[in-house]
Coordinates of C-alpha atoms in Angstrom, one line a residue:
X1 CA -10.2 18.0 15.5
X2 CA -12.7 15.1 17.0
X3 CA -13.2 14.6 20.3
X4 CA -10.6 11.1 21.6
X5 CA -8.4 9.6 24.6
X6 CA -4.7 10.1 24.5
X7 CA -1.7 10.1 26.8
X8 CA 0.7 12.5 26.3
X9 CA 4.6 13.7 29.1
X10 CA 7.0 15.6 27.4
X11 CA 9.4 14.2 29.4
X12 CA 8.9 10.8 30.0
X13 CA 6.5 10.0 26.8
X14 CA 4.1 8.6 29.3
X15 CA 0.1 7.9 27.9
X16 CA -2.9 9.2 29.5
X17 CA -6.6 9.9 28.8
X18 CA -7.1 13.4 28.4
X19 CA -9.6 14.5 26.5
X20 CA -7.8 16.6 22.9
X21 CA -10.0 19.8 23.7
X22 CA -8.3 20.3 27.3
X23 CA -4.6 19.6 26.1
X24 CA -2.2 23.1 25.4
X25 CA -0.8 24.1 22.0
X26 CA 2.5 22.2 23.1
X27 CA 1.0 18.8 23.8
X28 CA -1.4 19.2 20.4
X29 CA 2.0 19.9 18.6
X30 CA 3.4 16.6 20.6
X31 CA 0.5 14.7 19.6
X32 CA 1.0 16.2 15.3
X33 CA 4.6 16.1 15.1
X34 CA 4.0 12.1 16.6
X35 CA 0.9 11.9 14.4
X36 CA 3.0 12.3 11.4
X37 CA 6.7 11.0 12.7
X38 CA 4.8 7.8 12.0
X39 CA 3.2 8.8 8.3
X40 CA 7.0 10.7 7.0
X41 CA 10.2 8.9 7.3
X42 CA 12.7 10.8 9.2
X43 CA 14.8 10.3 5.4
X44 CA 11.8 12.4 3.9
X45 CA 11.5 14.3 7.1
X46 CA 14.7 15.8 5.7
X47 CA 14.3 16.0 1.4
X48 CA 10.5 16.9 2.9
X49 CA 12.9 20.1 5.0
X50 CA 14.9 21.2 1.9
X51 CA 12.2 21.0 -0.2
X52 CA 10.5 23.3 1.9
X53 CA 13.7 25.9 2.0
X54 CA 13.4 26.3 -1.7
X55 CA 11.6 29.6 -3.1
X56 CA 7.7 29.1 -3.6
X57 CA 8.5 29.3 -7.3
X58 CA 11.0 26.3 -7.3
X59 CA 8.8 24.2 -4.8
X60 CA 5.9 24.5 -7.6
X61 CA 7.8 23.4 -9.8
X62 CA 8.9 20.0 -7.7
X63 CA 5.3 20.0 -6.6
X64 CA 3.7 19.6 -10.6
X65 CA 6.3 17.8 -12.0
X66 CA 6.0 14.6 -9.5
X67 CA 2.8 14.5 -9.8
X68 CA 1.8 16.0 -13.5
X69 CA 0.5 12.3 -14.8
X70 CA -1.8 12.3 -11.4
X71 CA -3.6 15.3 -11.0
X72 CA -2.4 18.1 -13.6
X73 CA -2.4 16.3 -17.0
X74 CA -5.1 17.7 -19.0
X75 CA -6.5 19.5 -15.8
X76 CA -6.4 23.1 -16.5
X77 CA -8.5 23.4 -13.0
X78 CA -5.9 22.0 -11.0
X79 CA -3.1 23.8 -12.8
X80 CA -4.4 27.2 -12.1
X81 CA -5.1 26.5 -8.7
X82 CA -1.3 26.3 -8.2
X83 CA -0.7 28.4 -10.5
X84 CA -2.8 31.4 -8.0
X85 CA -2.2 29.2 -4.7
X86 CA 1.4 30.5 -5.7
X87 CA 1.1 33.8 -6.4
X88 CA -1.1 34.7 -3.6
X89 CA 2.2 33.2 -1.6
X90 CA 4.7 35.5 -3.2
X91 CA 1.6 38.8 -2.6
X92 CA 1.8 37.2 1.3
X93 CA 5.4 37.8 2.1
X94 CA 6.1 41.3 2.3
X95 CA 9.6 40.7 3.0
X96 CA 10.8 38.2 1.0
X97 CA 7.9 37.8 -1.6
X98 CA 9.3 35.6 -4.5
X99 CA 12.7 34.7 -2.9
X100 CA 10.7 33.4 0.0
X101 CA 10.2 29.9 0.4
X102 CA 6.8 29.2 3.7
X103 CA 4.9 32.2 5.3
X104 CA 3.8 32.6 9.6
X105 CA 0.9 31.5 11.6
X106 CA -0.4 34.5 10.9
X107 CA -0.2 35.2 6.6
X108 CA -1.7 31.6 6.4
X109 CA -4.3 32.2 8.1
X110 CA -5.0 35.0 5.4
X111 CA -4.3 32.8 2.8
X112 CA -6.2 29.8 3.9
X113 CA -9.6 32.4 3.9
X114 CA -8.3 34.2 0.8
X115 CA -9.3 30.9 -0.3
X116 CA -12.4 30.1 1.1
X117 CA -11.9 28.7 4.7
X118 CA -13.0 30.5 6.9
X119 CA -12.7 29.0 10.2
X120 CA -12.2 30.3 14.0
X121 CA -8.5 30.7 15.4
X122 CA -8.9 27.1 17.1
X123 CA -10.0 26.1 14.3
X124 CA -7.5 28.0 12.3
X125 CA -4.7 26.9 14.3
X126 CA -5.4 23.3 13.9
X127 CA -5.7 22.8 10.4
X128 CA -2.0 25.6 10.1
X129 CA -0.8 22.1 12.7
X130 CA -2.1 19.8 9.5
X131 CA -0.4 21.5 6.9
X132 CA 2.9 22.8 9.5
X133 CA 4.0 18.6 8.4
X134 CA 7.9 20.0 9.6
X135 CA 6.2 22.3 13.4
X136 CA 7.9 25.1 12.2
X137 CA 5.4 26.9 13.0
X138 CA 5.4 28.3 9.6
X139 CA 3.8 26.3 6.6
X140 CA 5.7 26.2 2.7
X141 CA 4.1 25.5 -0.2
X142 CA 5.1 22.4 -0.8
X143 CA 3.0 21.6 2.6
X144 CA 0.0 23.5 1.8
X145 CA -0.2 21.6 -1.9
X146 CA 0.8 17.8 0.0
X147 CA -1.9 18.6 2.2
X148 CA -4.6 19.8 -0.5
X149 CA -4.3 17.2 -3.0
X150 CA -3.5 14.5 0.2
X151 CA -0.1 14.2 -1.6
X152 CA 2.6 10.7 -0.6
X153 CA 4.9 12.9 0.4
X154 CA 7.4 9.6 0.1
X155 CA 6.3 10.5 -3.8
X156 CA 6.9 13.6 -3.9
X157 CA 10.3 13.9 -2.6
X158 CA 12.2 10.8 -4.6
X159 CA 10.0 11.4 -7.7
X160 CA 12.0 12.9 -10.5
X161 CA 12.3 16.5 -11.6
X162 CA 12.7 15.3 -16.1
X163 CA 16.5 15.1 -15.4
X164 CA 16.8 13.4 -18.8
X165 CA 15.6 15.9 -20.2
X166 CA 16.7 18.7 -18.0
X167 CA 19.1 20.5 -21.4
X168 CA 16.3 21.4 -22.9
X169 CA 14.1 22.2 -20.3
X170 CA 17.0 24.5 -19.2
X171 CA 17.3 25.9 -22.7
X172 CA 13.6 26.9 -22.7
X173 CA 14.0 28.1 -19.6
X174 CA 16.7 30.2 -20.7
X175 CA 14.3 32.0 -23.9
X176 CA 11.5 32.2 -20.9
X177 CA 13.9 34.3 -19.0
X178 CA 15.4 36.4 -22.4
X179 CA 11.6 37.2 -23.4
X180 CA 10.8 37.8 -19.7
X181 CA 13.5 39.6 -20.0
X182 CA 13.4 42.2 -23.1
X183 CA 9.4 42.2 -21.7
X184 CA 10.5 44.3 -18.3
X185 CA 12.3 46.5 -20.9
X186 CA 9.5 46.8 -23.2
X187 CA 7.8 47.9 -20.2
X188 CA 10.3 50.0 -19.3
X189 CA 10.7 51.9 -22.8
X190 CA 6.9 52.7 -22.7
X191 CA 7.6 54.4 -19.6
X192 CA 10.0 55.9 -20.3
X193 CA 8.3 57.1 -23.5
X194 CA 5.0 58.2 -22.1
X195 CA 6.6 60.4 -19.3
X196 CA 8.4 61.7 -21.9
X197 CA 5.7 62.7 -23.8
X198 CA 4.3 64.1 -20.8
X199 CA 7.0 66.2 -20.3
X200 CA 7.3 67.1 -24.1
X201 CA 3.2 68.7 -23.9
X202 CA 3.9 70.5 -20.9
X203 CA 7.1 71.4 -21.7
X204 CA 5.1 73.0 -25.3
X205 CA 2.1 74.5 -23.0
X206 CA 4.7 76.5 -21.2
X207 CA 6.1 77.5 -24.6
X208 CA 3.7 79.3 -25.4
X209 CA 2.2 80.6 -22.0
X210 CA 5.5 82.1 -22.1
X211 CA 5.3 83.4 -25.7
X212 CA 1.7 84.4 -25.0
X213 CA 2.7 86.0 -22.1
X214 CA 5.5 88.1 -23.8
X215 CA 3.8 89.3 -26.6
X216 CA 1.0 90.7 -23.6
X217 CA 4.3 92.2 -22.3
X218 CA 5.3 93.8 -25.9
X219 CA 2.0 95.2 -26.5
X220 CA 1.7 97.0 -22.9
X221 CA 5.5 98.0 -24.0
X222 CA 4.1 99.6 -26.9
X223 CA 1.6 101.1 -25.3
X224 CA 3.7 103.4 -22.5
X225 CA 6.4 104.2 -24.9
X226 CA 3.1 106.4 -26.9
X227 CA 2.3 107.2 -23.4
X228 CA 5.5 108.6 -23.2
X229 CA 6.4 110.5 -27.0
X230 CA 2.8 112.0 -26.0
X231 CA 3.5 113.2 -22.5
X232 CA 7.5 114.0 -24.4
X233 CA 5.1 116.0 -26.9
X234 CA 3.4 117.6 -24.4
X235 CA 6.2 118.7 -22.5
X236 CA 7.9 120.3 -25.7
X237 CA 4.5 122.7 -26.0
X238 CA 4.9 123.5 -22.6
X239 CA 8.5 124.4 -22.8
X240 CA 7.8 126.0 -26.3
X241 CA 5.1 128.4 -25.5
X242 CA 7.0 129.9 -21.8
X243 CA 10.2 130.3 -24.0
X244 CA 7.6 133.2 -26.8
X245 CA 5.9 133.8 -23.3
X246 CA 9.5 135.4 -21.5
X247 CA 10.8 136.2 -24.6
X248 CA 7.4 138.7 -25.1
X249 CA 7.5 140.1 -22.1
X250 CA 11.8 140.1 -21.8
X251 CA 11.3 142.8 -25.3
X252 CA 7.9 144.7 -23.5
X253 CA 10.3 145.3 -20.7
X254 CA 13.1 146.7 -23.0
X255 CA 10.7 148.4 -25.7
X256 CA 11.6 152.3 -24.8
X257 CA 8.5 153.5 -26.8
X258 CA 6.3 152.1 -23.6
X259 CA 5.7 153.7 -20.2
X260 CA 7.4 152.9 -17.4
X261 CA 4.1 151.3 -15.0
X262 CA 4.2 148.6 -18.1
X263 CA 7.4 148.2 -18.1
X264 CA 7.6 147.7 -14.8
X265 CA 5.1 145.6 -15.1
X266 CA 6.7 143.4 -18.5
X267 CA 9.5 142.5 -16.2
X268 CA 8.0 142.2 -12.7
X269 CA 6.2 139.1 -14.8
X270 CA 9.7 137.3 -15.9
X271 CA 11.2 137.8 -12.9
X272 CA 7.9 135.2 -11.9
X273 CA 8.9 132.7 -14.9
X274 CA 11.8 132.9 -14.2
X275 CA 11.8 132.0 -10.6
X276 CA 9.3 129.3 -11.1
X277 CA 7.7 127.2 -13.7
X278 CA 4.1 127.3 -14.5
X279 CA 1.4 124.8 -13.5
X280 CA 1.0 123.7 -16.6
X281 CA 4.7 122.9 -17.1
X282 CA 4.7 121.4 -14.3
X283 CA 2.7 119.0 -14.7
X284 CA 4.1 117.9 -17.9
X285 CA 7.4 117.7 -16.4
X286 CA 5.7 115.7 -13.4
X287 CA 4.1 113.2 -16.0
X288 CA 6.7 112.7 -18.3
X289 CA 9.2 112.2 -15.6
X290 CA 6.3 109.6 -14.6
X291 CA 6.6 107.8 -18.4
X292 CA 10.0 107.0 -18.3
X293 CA 10.1 105.8 -14.8
X294 CA 6.8 103.4 -16.5
X295 CA 8.8 103.0 -20.0
X296 CA 11.9 101.3 -18.1
X297 CA 10.4 99.1 -16.1
X298 CA 7.8 98.0 -19.1
X299 CA 11.0 97.2 -20.9
X300 CA 12.5 95.3 -18.3
X301 CA 9.4 93.0 -18.3
X302 CA 9.1 92.5 -21.8
X303 CA 12.9 91.6 -22.3
X304 CA 12.6 89.3 -19.3
X305 CA 8.9 87.7 -20.9
X306 CA 11.3 87.2 -24.7
X307 CA 14.2 85.5 -22.7
X308 CA 11.6 83.7 -20.4
X309 CA 9.5 82.7 -23.8
X310 CA 12.8 82.2 -25.9
X311 CA 14.0 79.5 -23.6
X312 CA 10.9 78.0 -22.7
X313 CA 10.2 77.2 -26.6
X314 CA 14.4 75.6 -26.8
X315 CA 13.2 73.1 -23.1
X316 CA 10.1 72.1 -25.7
X317 CA 12.4 71.8 -28.5
X318 CA 14.6 69.1 -27.1
X319 CA 11.6 67.5 -24.3
X320 CA 10.0 66.9 -27.9
X321 CA 13.6 65.2 -29.0
X322 CA 13.3 63.6 -26.7
X323 CA 10.3 62.0 -27.2
X324 CA 11.0 61.3 -30.2
X325 CA 14.1 59.4 -29.1
X326 CA 11.7 56.9 -26.3
X327 CA 9.0 56.7 -28.5
X328 CA 11.6 55.0 -30.9
X329 CA 13.5 53.3 -28.2
X330 CA 9.9 52.0 -27.5
X331 CA 9.6 50.4 -30.7
X332 CA 12.5 49.4 -31.0
X333 CA 11.7 47.0 -27.6
X334 CA 8.4 46.1 -28.7
X335 CA 10.3 45.3 -31.5
X336 CA 12.7 43.1 -29.6
X337 CA 10.5 41.7 -26.5
X338 CA 8.1 40.1 -29.7
X339 CA 11.2 38.2 -31.1
X340 CA 11.7 36.7 -28.2
X341 CA 8.6 35.4 -27.1
X342 CA 8.1 34.1 -30.3
X343 CA 11.5 32.2 -30.1
X344 CA 10.5 31.3 -27.0
X345 CA 6.8 30.4 -27.7
X346 CA 8.0 28.2 -31.0
X347 CA 11.0 26.1 -28.7
X348 CA 8.8 26.3 -25.7
X349 CA 5.8 23.9 -28.2
X350 CA 8.6 21.7 -29.7
X351 CA 10.3 20.9 -26.3
X352 CA 6.2 20.1 -25.1
X353 CA 6.2 17.3 -27.5
X354 CA 10.0 15.5 -26.2
X355 CA 9.1 15.7 -22.9
X356 CA 6.6 13.5 -21.0
X357 CA 5.6 13.0 -17.5
X358 CA 8.3 14.7 -15.2
X359 CA 9.4 18.2 -16.2
X360 CA 5.8 18.9 -17.8
X361 CA 5.4 21.3 -14.7
X362 CA 7.6 23.0 -15.2
X363 CA 7.0 23.6 -19.3
X364 CA 4.3 24.5 -18.4
X365 CA 4.5 27.1 -15.3
X366 CA 6.4 28.9 -18.3
X367 CA 3.6 29.4 -20.3
X368 CA 2.0 31.6 -17.8
X369 CA 5.4 34.0 -17.9
X370 CA 4.9 34.1 -21.4
X371 CA 1.3 35.6 -20.8
X372 CA 3.0 37.7 -18.1
X373 CA 6.0 39.3 -20.5
X374 CA 2.8 40.1 -23.2
X375 CA 1.2 42.4 -21.0
X376 CA 4.3 44.4 -20.7
X377 CA 4.3 44.4 -24.5

């Protein structure tokens, strides 16, 4: 604010000389409110508060309709400003988003900074006082648009909203909403198809890995089975060798044509063999027993790996089928969305030709909406 003298009293309304920069925030609010009260009639202020309570999009529509001819017709930069303001207000309103209607002082400060209005804290508060017409410490989109375009409040709150063309405009709005719903369904279906394709790809890789592990387990089993056969053959050979030796010793021990010493030695050797297996046979038995256990373990491992591979292949095939179904669903959604958007665009163009002045703002705001929908296809 520029330096000037003012007289303020919150109780009696008396005015006395005081430099403005020395006044408290509360006093400044009182001065600003009295200034604005002189500019905005009480009836208009009530309507303005009602307008500021609408959601951001409805506020933007109302403002565009009210000042379409003066500020926005054939003026793309101004149209784009309102579009950007609308989306920034929605973005900064963390709690209510698109259902919100005004920003607190902190977020309003961030809003101004985003659009290059970098000010000190004191300057920012003074700027917000200028913008906050109803002095509720919050800034609605309507209040900011009035400030930014230096709009006439009385004209704004009493302006026609294209009532005579509202049936056509509402029909266009309904078609737009249907197009946006289809576009969102298209986006969801595309995301689902992508996730299903990723899952199918992952399942296929897991199936291949499981099958390779099963092949390796089967190969290990065949090798161990070969070791088992070799161990069994070695054991049988040692057992045959021992049986032959025992038979020969028994025959010698009973051969009366031999001397007593020879018969006794043969009998002694036979008794030793009967009491304990020779070392080669012992080793063969130990080896054969170890190989049998190894073979049992390899058999179980191969069976488990084969079962896992079969299951993985079933999952991969199911996921592939789901991916194909999701792809078909996504393609159908694209077709439906394209048809809905084409119908909305065609009707919107027709309505644009019919509607003049008020109502154009709402129609214009539908165009970017269709553009947003197309991005989801």
